[in-house]
PDB file of C-alpha atoms and ligand atoms in Angstrom:
ATOM      1  CA  MET A   1     117.806 101.589  76.422  1.00  0.00           C
ATOM      2  CA  LYS A   2     114.745  99.403  76.814  1.00  0.00           C
ATOM      3  CA  SER A   3     110.999  99.415  76.181  1.00  0.00           C
ATOM      4  CA  ALA A   4     107.984  98.735  78.335  1.00  0.00           C
ATOM      5  CA  LEU A   5     104.344  97.969  77.668  1.00  0.00           C
ATOM      6  CA  MET A   6     102.018 100.254  79.677  1.00  0.00           C
ATOM      7  CA  LEU A   7      98.476  99.019  80.247  1.00  0.00           C
ATOM      8  CA  VAL A   8      96.329 101.898  81.445  1.00  0.00           C
ATOM      9  CA  ASP A   9      93.451 101.293  83.870  1.00  0.00           C
ATOM     10  CA  LEU A  10      92.181  97.892  82.649  1.00  0.00           C
ATOM     11  CA  GLN A  11      89.854  97.791  85.657  1.00  0.00           C
ATOM     12  CA  ASN A  12      86.353  96.456  86.188  1.00  0.00           C
ATOM     13  CA  ASP A  13      84.720  99.853  86.692  1.00  0.00           C
ATOM     14  CA  PHE A  14      85.744 100.944  83.175  1.00  0.00           C
ATOM     15  CA  CYS A  15      84.480  97.693  81.619  1.00  0.00           C
ATOM     16  CA  HIS A  16      81.026  96.273  80.876  1.00  0.00           C
ATOM     17  CA  GLY A  17      78.728  96.627  83.904  1.00  0.00           C
ATOM     18  CA  GLY A  18      81.184  98.901  85.731  1.00  0.00           C
ATOM     19  CA  ALA A  19      80.425 102.243  87.358  1.00  0.00           C
ATOM     20  CA  LEU A  20      82.195 104.233  84.624  1.00  0.00           C
ATOM     21  CA  ALA A  21      81.841 101.722  81.799  1.00  0.00           C
ATOM     22  CA  VAL A  22      83.581 102.757  78.594  1.00  0.00           C
ATOM     23  CA  HIS A  23      81.903 101.591  75.376  1.00  0.00           C
ATOM     24  CA  ASP A  24      83.412  98.320  74.050  1.00  0.00           C
ATOM     25  CA  ALA A  25      86.140  98.398  76.717  1.00  0.00           C
ATOM     26  CA  ASP A  26      86.142  94.622  77.224  1.00  0.00           C
ATOM     27  CA  ALA A  27      87.415  94.191  73.653  1.00  0.00           C
ATOM     28  CA  VAL A  28      90.812  95.596  74.646  1.00  0.00           C
ATOM     29  CA  ILE A  29      91.539  92.857  77.195  1.00  0.00           C
ATOM     30  CA  ASN A  30      92.377  90.387  74.423  1.00  0.00           C
ATOM     31  CA  VAL A  31      94.555  93.044  72.789  1.00  0.00           C
ATOM     32  CA  ALA A  32      96.345  93.545  76.110  1.00  0.00           C
ATOM     33  CA  ASN A  33      96.952  89.818  76.577  1.00  0.00           C
ATOM     34  CA  ARG A  34      98.281  89.466  73.038  1.00  0.00           C
ATOM     35  CA  ALA A  35     100.509  92.548  73.512  1.00  0.00           C
ATOM     36  CA  ILE A  36     101.816  91.097  76.802  1.00  0.00           C
ATOM     37  CA  GLU A  37     102.721  87.863  75.043  1.00  0.00           C
ATOM     38  CA  LEU A  38     104.519  89.638  72.181  1.00  0.00           C
ATOM     39  CA  CYS A  39     106.324  92.139  74.421  1.00  0.00           C
ATOM     40  CA  LYS A  40     107.538  89.364  76.718  1.00  0.00           C
ATOM     41  CA  VAL A  41     109.170  87.666  73.736  1.00  0.00           C
ATOM     42  CA  HIS A  42     111.176  90.888  73.313  1.00  0.00           C
ATOM     43  CA  GLU A  43     111.929  90.930  77.066  1.00  0.00           C
ATOM     44  CA  MET A  44     110.066  94.165  77.644  1.00  0.00           C
ATOM     45  CA  ALA A  45     108.755  95.098  81.080  1.00  0.00           C
ATOM     46  CA  ILE A  46     104.971  94.971  81.513  1.00  0.00           C
ATOM     47  CA  ILE A  47     103.479  97.797  83.577  1.00  0.00           C
ATOM     48  CA  ALA A  48      99.854  98.410  84.546  1.00  0.00           C
ATOM     49  CA  THR A  49      98.211 101.446  86.068  1.00  0.00           C
ATOM     50  CA  GLN A  50      95.285 101.378  88.459  1.00  0.00           C
ATOM     51  CA  ASP A  51      92.926 104.250  89.221  1.00  0.00           C
ATOM     52  CA  TRP A  52      92.795 103.956  93.039  1.00  0.00           C
ATOM     53  CA  HIS A  53      90.525 106.448  94.790  1.00  0.00           C
ATOM     54  CA  PRO A  54      89.550 106.860  98.446  1.00  0.00           C
ATOM     55  CA  ASP A  55      85.748 106.912  98.799  1.00  0.00           C
ATOM     56  CA  ASP A  56      85.804 110.635  99.670  1.00  0.00           C
ATOM     57  CA  HIS A  57      87.514 111.512  96.380  1.00  0.00           C
ATOM     58  CA  GLY A  58      86.717 115.009  95.137  1.00  0.00           C
ATOM     59  CA  SER A  59      86.109 113.883  91.534  1.00  0.00           C
ATOM     60  CA  PHE A  60      83.019 111.891  92.559  1.00  0.00           C
ATOM     61  CA  ALA A  61      79.859 113.872  91.740  1.00  0.00           C
ATOM     62  CA  VAL A  62      78.183 112.677  94.922  1.00  0.00           C
ATOM     63  CA  ASN A  63      80.998 114.174  97.029  1.00  0.00           C
ATOM     64  CA  ALA A  64      80.855 117.461  95.130  1.00  0.00           C
ATOM     65  CA  GLY A  65      77.058 117.676  95.327  1.00  0.00           C
ATOM     66  CA  THR A  66      76.851 117.694  91.524  1.00  0.00           C
ATOM     67  CA  GLU A  67      75.566 115.463  88.727  1.00  0.00           C
ATOM     68  CA  PRO A  68      77.826 112.870  87.115  1.00  0.00           C
ATOM     69  CA  TRP A  69      79.078 113.655  83.574  1.00  0.00           C
ATOM     70  CA  THR A  70      78.886 117.422  84.134  1.00  0.00           C
ATOM     71  CA  THR A  71      81.921 119.659  84.616  1.00  0.00           C
ATOM     72  CA  GLY A  72      83.038 122.123  87.245  1.00  0.00           C
ATOM     73  CA  GLU A  73      86.104 123.027  89.255  1.00  0.00           C
ATOM     74  CA  LEU A  74      87.977 121.106  91.942  1.00  0.00           C
ATOM     75  CA  ASN A  75      90.490 123.130  93.979  1.00  0.00           C
ATOM     76  CA  GLY A  76      91.190 125.459  91.081  1.00  0.00           C
ATOM     77  CA  LEU A  77      91.391 122.827  88.308  1.00  0.00           C
ATOM     78  CA  SER A  78      88.675 122.090  85.794  1.00  0.00           C
ATOM     79  CA  GLN A  79      87.028 118.775  86.636  1.00  0.00           C
ATOM     80  CA  VAL A  80      84.580 116.322  85.106  1.00  0.00           C
ATOM     81  CA  TRP A  81      82.313 114.952  87.861  1.00  0.00           C
ATOM     82  CA  TRP A  82      82.399 111.194  87.708  1.00  0.00           C
ATOM     83  CA  PRO A  83      80.252 108.470  89.189  1.00  0.00           C
ATOM     84  CA  VAL A  84      81.899 106.769  92.172  1.00  0.00           C
ATOM     85  CA  HIS A  85      84.495 104.464  90.578  1.00  0.00           C
ATOM     86  CA  CYS A  86      87.702 102.540  91.321  1.00  0.00           C
ATOM     87  CA  VAL A  87      87.434 102.808  95.081  1.00  0.00           C
ATOM     88  CA  GLN A  88      90.511 101.318  96.763  1.00  0.00           C
ATOM     89  CA  GLU A  89      90.201  97.580  97.526  1.00  0.00           C
ATOM     90  CA  GLN A  90      86.695  97.367  95.985  1.00  0.00           C
ATOM     91  CA  PRO A  91      85.907  94.927  93.125  1.00  0.00           C
ATOM     92  CA  GLY A  92      85.447  97.847  90.708  1.00  0.00           C
ATOM     93  CA  ALA A  93      89.088  98.819  91.160  1.00  0.00           C
ATOM     94  CA  ALA A  94      90.385  95.307  90.461  1.00  0.00           C
ATOM     95  CA  PHE A  95      91.912  94.427  87.119  1.00  0.00           C
ATOM     96  CA  HIS A  96      89.589  92.823  84.567  1.00  0.00           C
ATOM     97  CA  PRO A  97      89.366  89.106  85.455  1.00  0.00           C
ATOM     98  CA  GLN A  98      90.660  88.025  82.023  1.00  0.00           C
ATOM     99  CA  LEU A  99      93.793  90.191  82.135  1.00  0.00           C
ATOM    100  CA  GLU A 100      97.000  88.129  82.454  1.00  0.00           C
ATOM    101  CA  LYS A 101      97.911  89.709  85.773  1.00  0.00           C
ATOM    102  CA  GLN A 102     100.731  87.302  86.578  1.00  0.00           C
ATOM    103  CA  SER A 103     102.746  88.930  83.768  1.00  0.00           C
ATOM    104  CA  LEU A 104     102.801  92.379  85.385  1.00  0.00           C
ATOM    105  CA  ASP A 105     106.246  93.577  86.497  1.00  0.00           C
ATOM    106  CA  PHE A 106     105.091  96.845  88.083  1.00  0.00           C
ATOM    107  CA  VAL A 107     101.737  98.363  89.054  1.00  0.00           C
ATOM    108  CA  VAL A 108     101.314 102.135  89.420  1.00  0.00           C
ATOM    109  CA  ARG A 109      98.376 103.366  91.482  1.00  0.00           C
ATOM    110  CA  LYS A 110      97.107 106.925  91.120  1.00  0.00           C
ATOM    111  CA  GLY A 111      94.274 109.138  92.321  1.00  0.00           C
ATOM    112  CA  GLN A 112      94.744 108.498  96.055  1.00  0.00           C
ATOM    113  CA  ASN A 113      94.684 112.210  96.979  1.00  0.00           C
ATOM    114  CA  SER A 114      91.031 113.247  97.507  1.00  0.00           C
ATOM    115  CA  GLY A 115      91.669 116.871  96.600  1.00  0.00           C
ATOM    116  CA  ILE A 116      92.923 116.381  93.059  1.00  0.00           C
ATOM    117  CA  ASP A 117      92.224 114.069  90.128  1.00  0.00           C
ATOM    118  CA  SER A 118      95.026 112.112  88.539  1.00  0.00           C
ATOM    119  CA  TYR A 119      94.620 110.999  84.937  1.00  0.00           C
ATOM    120  CA  SER A 120      98.291 110.604  84.043  1.00  0.00           C
ATOM    121  CA  ALA A 121     100.313 107.682  85.369  1.00  0.00           C
ATOM    122  CA  PHE A 122     103.178 110.146  86.051  1.00  0.00           C
ATOM    123  CA  PHE A 123     101.592 113.142  87.856  1.00  0.00           C
ATOM    124  CA  ASP A 124      98.321 114.402  89.306  1.00  0.00           C
ATOM    125  CA  ASN A 125      96.326 116.816  87.134  1.00  0.00           C
ATOM    126  CA  GLY A 126      98.059 119.828  88.703  1.00  0.00           C
ATOM    127  CA  HIS A 127     101.538 118.315  88.196  1.00  0.00           C
ATOM    128  CA  ARG A 128     102.013 118.753  91.954  1.00  0.00           C
ATOM    129  CA  ALA A 129     102.974 115.234  92.988  1.00  0.00           C
ATOM    130  CA  ALA A 130     104.659 112.473  91.003  1.00  0.00           C
ATOM    131  CA  THR A 131     103.855 108.759  91.128  1.00  0.00           C
ATOM    132  CA  PRO A 132     106.760 106.269  91.417  1.00  0.00           C
ATOM    133  CA  LEU A 133     106.563 105.520  87.667  1.00  0.00           C
ATOM    134  CA  HIS A 134     109.321 107.763  86.288  1.00  0.00           C
ATOM    135  CA  HIS A 135     111.741 106.652  89.004  1.00  0.00           C
ATOM    136  CA  TRP A 136     110.997 102.988  88.302  1.00  0.00           C
ATOM    137  CA  LEU A 137     111.423 103.420  84.534  1.00  0.00           C
ATOM    138  CA  LYS A 138     114.731 105.254  84.983  1.00  0.00           C
ATOM    139  CA  GLY A 139     115.962 102.590  87.356  1.00  0.00           C
ATOM    140  CA  ASN A 140     115.185  99.988  84.712  1.00  0.00           C
ATOM    141  CA  GLN A 141     116.786 101.958  81.819  1.00  0.00           C
ATOM    142  CA  ILE A 142     113.456 102.195  80.020  1.00  0.00           C
ATOM    143  CA  ASN A 143     112.970 105.134  77.649  1.00  0.00           C
ATOM    144  CA  ARG A 144     110.414 103.762  75.195  1.00  0.00           C
ATOM    145  CA  LEU A 145     106.778 103.080  76.044  1.00  0.00           C
ATOM    146  CA  ILE A 146     104.067 101.208  74.201  1.00  0.00           C
ATOM    147  CA  VAL A 147     100.800 102.508  75.648  1.00  0.00           C
ATOM    148  CA  MET A 148      97.228 101.218  75.447  1.00  0.00           C
ATOM    149  CA  GLY A 149      94.144 101.104  77.643  1.00  0.00           C
ATOM    150  CA  LEU A 150      91.266 103.082  79.097  1.00  0.00           C
ATOM    151  CA  ALA A 151      90.218 105.720  78.606  1.00  0.00           C
ATOM    152  CA  THR A 152      91.677 107.177  75.390  1.00  0.00           C
ATOM    153  CA  ASP A 153      90.460 110.708  76.154  1.00  0.00           C
ATOM    154  CA  TYR A 154      91.529 110.793  79.835  1.00  0.00           C
ATOM    155  CA  CYS A 155      94.116 108.523  81.399  1.00  0.00           C
ATOM    156  CA  VAL A 156      95.698 107.297  78.149  1.00  0.00           C
ATOM    157  CA  LYS A 157      95.927 110.820  76.744  1.00  0.00           C
ATOM    158  CA  PHE A 158      97.432 112.449  79.823  1.00  0.00           C
ATOM    159  CA  THR A 159      99.840 109.556  80.398  1.00  0.00           C
ATOM    160  CA  VAL A 160     101.103 109.781  76.805  1.00  0.00           C
ATOM    161  CA  LEU A 161     101.414 113.599  76.830  1.00  0.00           C
ATOM    162  CA  ASP A 162     103.362 113.535  80.118  1.00  0.00           C
ATOM    163  CA  ALA A 163     105.605 110.719  78.854  1.00  0.00           C
ATOM    164  CA  LEU A 164     106.453 112.669  75.680  1.00  0.00           C
ATOM    165  CA  ASP A 165     107.058 115.795  77.738  1.00  0.00           C
ATOM    166  CA  MET A 166     109.513 113.877  79.889  1.00  0.00           C
ATOM    167  CA  GLY A 167     111.440 112.637  76.877  1.00  0.00           C
ATOM    168  CA  TYR A 168     110.100 109.114  76.464  1.00  0.00           C
ATOM    169  CA  GLN A 169     109.485 107.726  73.009  1.00  0.00           C
ATOM    170  CA  VAL A 170     105.849 106.704  72.846  1.00  0.00           C
ATOM    171  CA  ALA A 171     104.000 104.295  70.574  1.00  0.00           C
ATOM    172  CA  LEU A 172     100.228 104.192  70.991  1.00  0.00           C
ATOM    173  CA  LEU A 173      98.550 100.850  70.378  1.00  0.00           C
ATOM    174  CA  GLU A 174      95.326 102.349  69.067  1.00  0.00           C
ATOM    175  CA  GLU A 175      93.343  99.107  68.802  1.00  0.00           C
ATOM    176  CA  GLY A 176      93.891  98.646  72.539  1.00  0.00           C
ATOM    177  CA  CYS A 177      92.259 101.961  73.460  1.00  0.00           C
ATOM    178  CA  ARG A 178      88.630 102.966  74.032  1.00  0.00           C
ATOM    179  CA  GLY A 179      87.317 106.359  75.151  1.00  0.00           C
ATOM    180  CA  VAL A 180      84.595 107.929  77.289  1.00  0.00           C
ATOM    181  CA  ASN A 181      83.575 110.423  74.552  1.00  0.00           C
ATOM    182  CA  LEU A 182      81.589 112.917  76.616  1.00  0.00           C
ATOM    183  CA  SER A 183      81.632 114.694  73.260  1.00  0.00           C
ATOM    184  CA  PRO A 184      81.476 112.254  70.343  1.00  0.00           C
ATOM    185  CA  ASN A 185      84.895 113.179  68.888  1.00  0.00           C
ATOM    186  CA  ASP A 186      86.904 113.296  72.122  1.00  0.00           C
ATOM    187  CA  SER A 187      88.812 110.065  71.508  1.00  0.00           C
ATOM    188  CA  GLN A 188      89.658 110.947  67.900  1.00  0.00           C
ATOM    189  CA  GLN A 189      90.839 114.387  69.016  1.00  0.00           C
ATOM    190  CA  ALA A 190      92.876 112.830  71.825  1.00  0.00           C
ATOM    191  CA  ILE A 191      94.626 110.541  69.323  1.00  0.00           C
ATOM    192  CA  GLU A 192      95.422 113.493  67.049  1.00  0.00           C
ATOM    193  CA  GLN A 193      96.719 115.485  70.015  1.00  0.00           C
ATOM    194  CA  MET A 194      98.968 112.598  71.085  1.00  0.00           C
ATOM    195  CA  GLN A 195     100.279 112.231  67.516  1.00  0.00           C
ATOM    196  CA  GLN A 196     100.937 115.953  67.216  1.00  0.00           C
ATOM    197  CA  ALA A 197     102.897 115.798  70.460  1.00  0.00           C
ATOM    198  CA  GLY A 198     105.074 113.035  68.991  1.00  0.00           C
ATOM    199  CA  ALA A 199     103.360 109.705  69.637  1.00  0.00           C
ATOM    200  CA  ARG A 200     103.544 107.120  66.882  1.00  0.00           C
ATOM    201  CA  LEU A 201     100.508 104.912  66.191  1.00  0.00           C
ATOM    202  CA  ILE A 202     101.224 101.194  66.004  1.00  0.00           C
ATOM    203  CA  THR A 203      99.255  97.971  65.551  1.00  0.00           C
ATOM    204  CA  LEU A 204      99.624  94.585  67.254  1.00  0.00           C
ATOM    205  CA  SER A 205     101.144  93.166  64.071  1.00  0.00           C
ATOM    206  CA  GLU A 206     104.066  95.592  64.425  1.00  0.00           C
ATOM    207  CA  LEU A 207     104.867  94.079  67.833  1.00  0.00           C
ATOM    208  CA  ALA A 208     105.274  90.580  66.420  1.00  0.00           C
TER     209      ALA A 208
HETATM  210  C1  VGL B 301      89.653 107.711  84.112  1.00  0.00           C
HETATM  211  C2  VGL B 301      87.882 109.101  84.438  1.00  0.00           C
HETATM  212  C3  VGL B 301      88.079 109.077  85.795  1.00  0.00           C
HETATM  213  C4  VGL B 301      90.503 106.945  83.151  1.00  0.00           C
HETATM  214  C5  VGL B 301      89.877 107.674  85.473  1.00  0.00           C
HETATM  215  O1  VGL B 301      91.064 105.897  83.537  1.00  0.00           O
HETATM  216  O2  VGL B 301      90.606 107.369  81.987  1.00  0.00           O
HETATM  217  N1  VGL B 301      88.669 108.437  83.610  1.00  0.00           N
HETATM  218  N2  VGL B 301      89.082 108.355  86.308  1.00  0.00           N
HETATM  219 ZN1   ZN B 302      89.200 108.150  88.416  1.00  0.00          ZN
END
């Protein structure tokens, strides 16, 4: 069986100046490019996810008539209300300009359904619909994932927990992750939760 590098949501809106900018997010682009280089040496597949919302998405505070960064409920699921971000085809949804995009073997888009948010690269938040990711990984005999990206406490966390649940081996490249931290410890707690569920923490030097 084979391994893949999964780069989660390295998009402009999560980086400096973006609509949902994550603190120090731009620092992970160099980590991603270095990881791409090292993983390609080992002939691993390189996968990226893209948060890809229609402009009427239900997670946008403005569409819910609420304030960004507060929480509520969207169609029966608890929901953080976000600023408008990663709207399909808009510059904010594009990959960071410095990311080595030509190395990507597969791109998974998520969050297209207005009625439900979608943090994991595998399923929406209600586990109602699957993305093409699992099918693609199976078709390519991949059962080990190296995961990094944005944001630690949302899309990275739910992607890793779903992957472990589905039987993938997961290594988390911690230096390539940054979090939203609505509460100051959210990212640290997310990392502990991922470890407790079976994720191993690795560093770039272990990929060399
Ligand atoms: C994300 C909040 C809203 C993420 C996506 O990529 O972690 N966070 N949409
Ligand atoms: Zn989103």
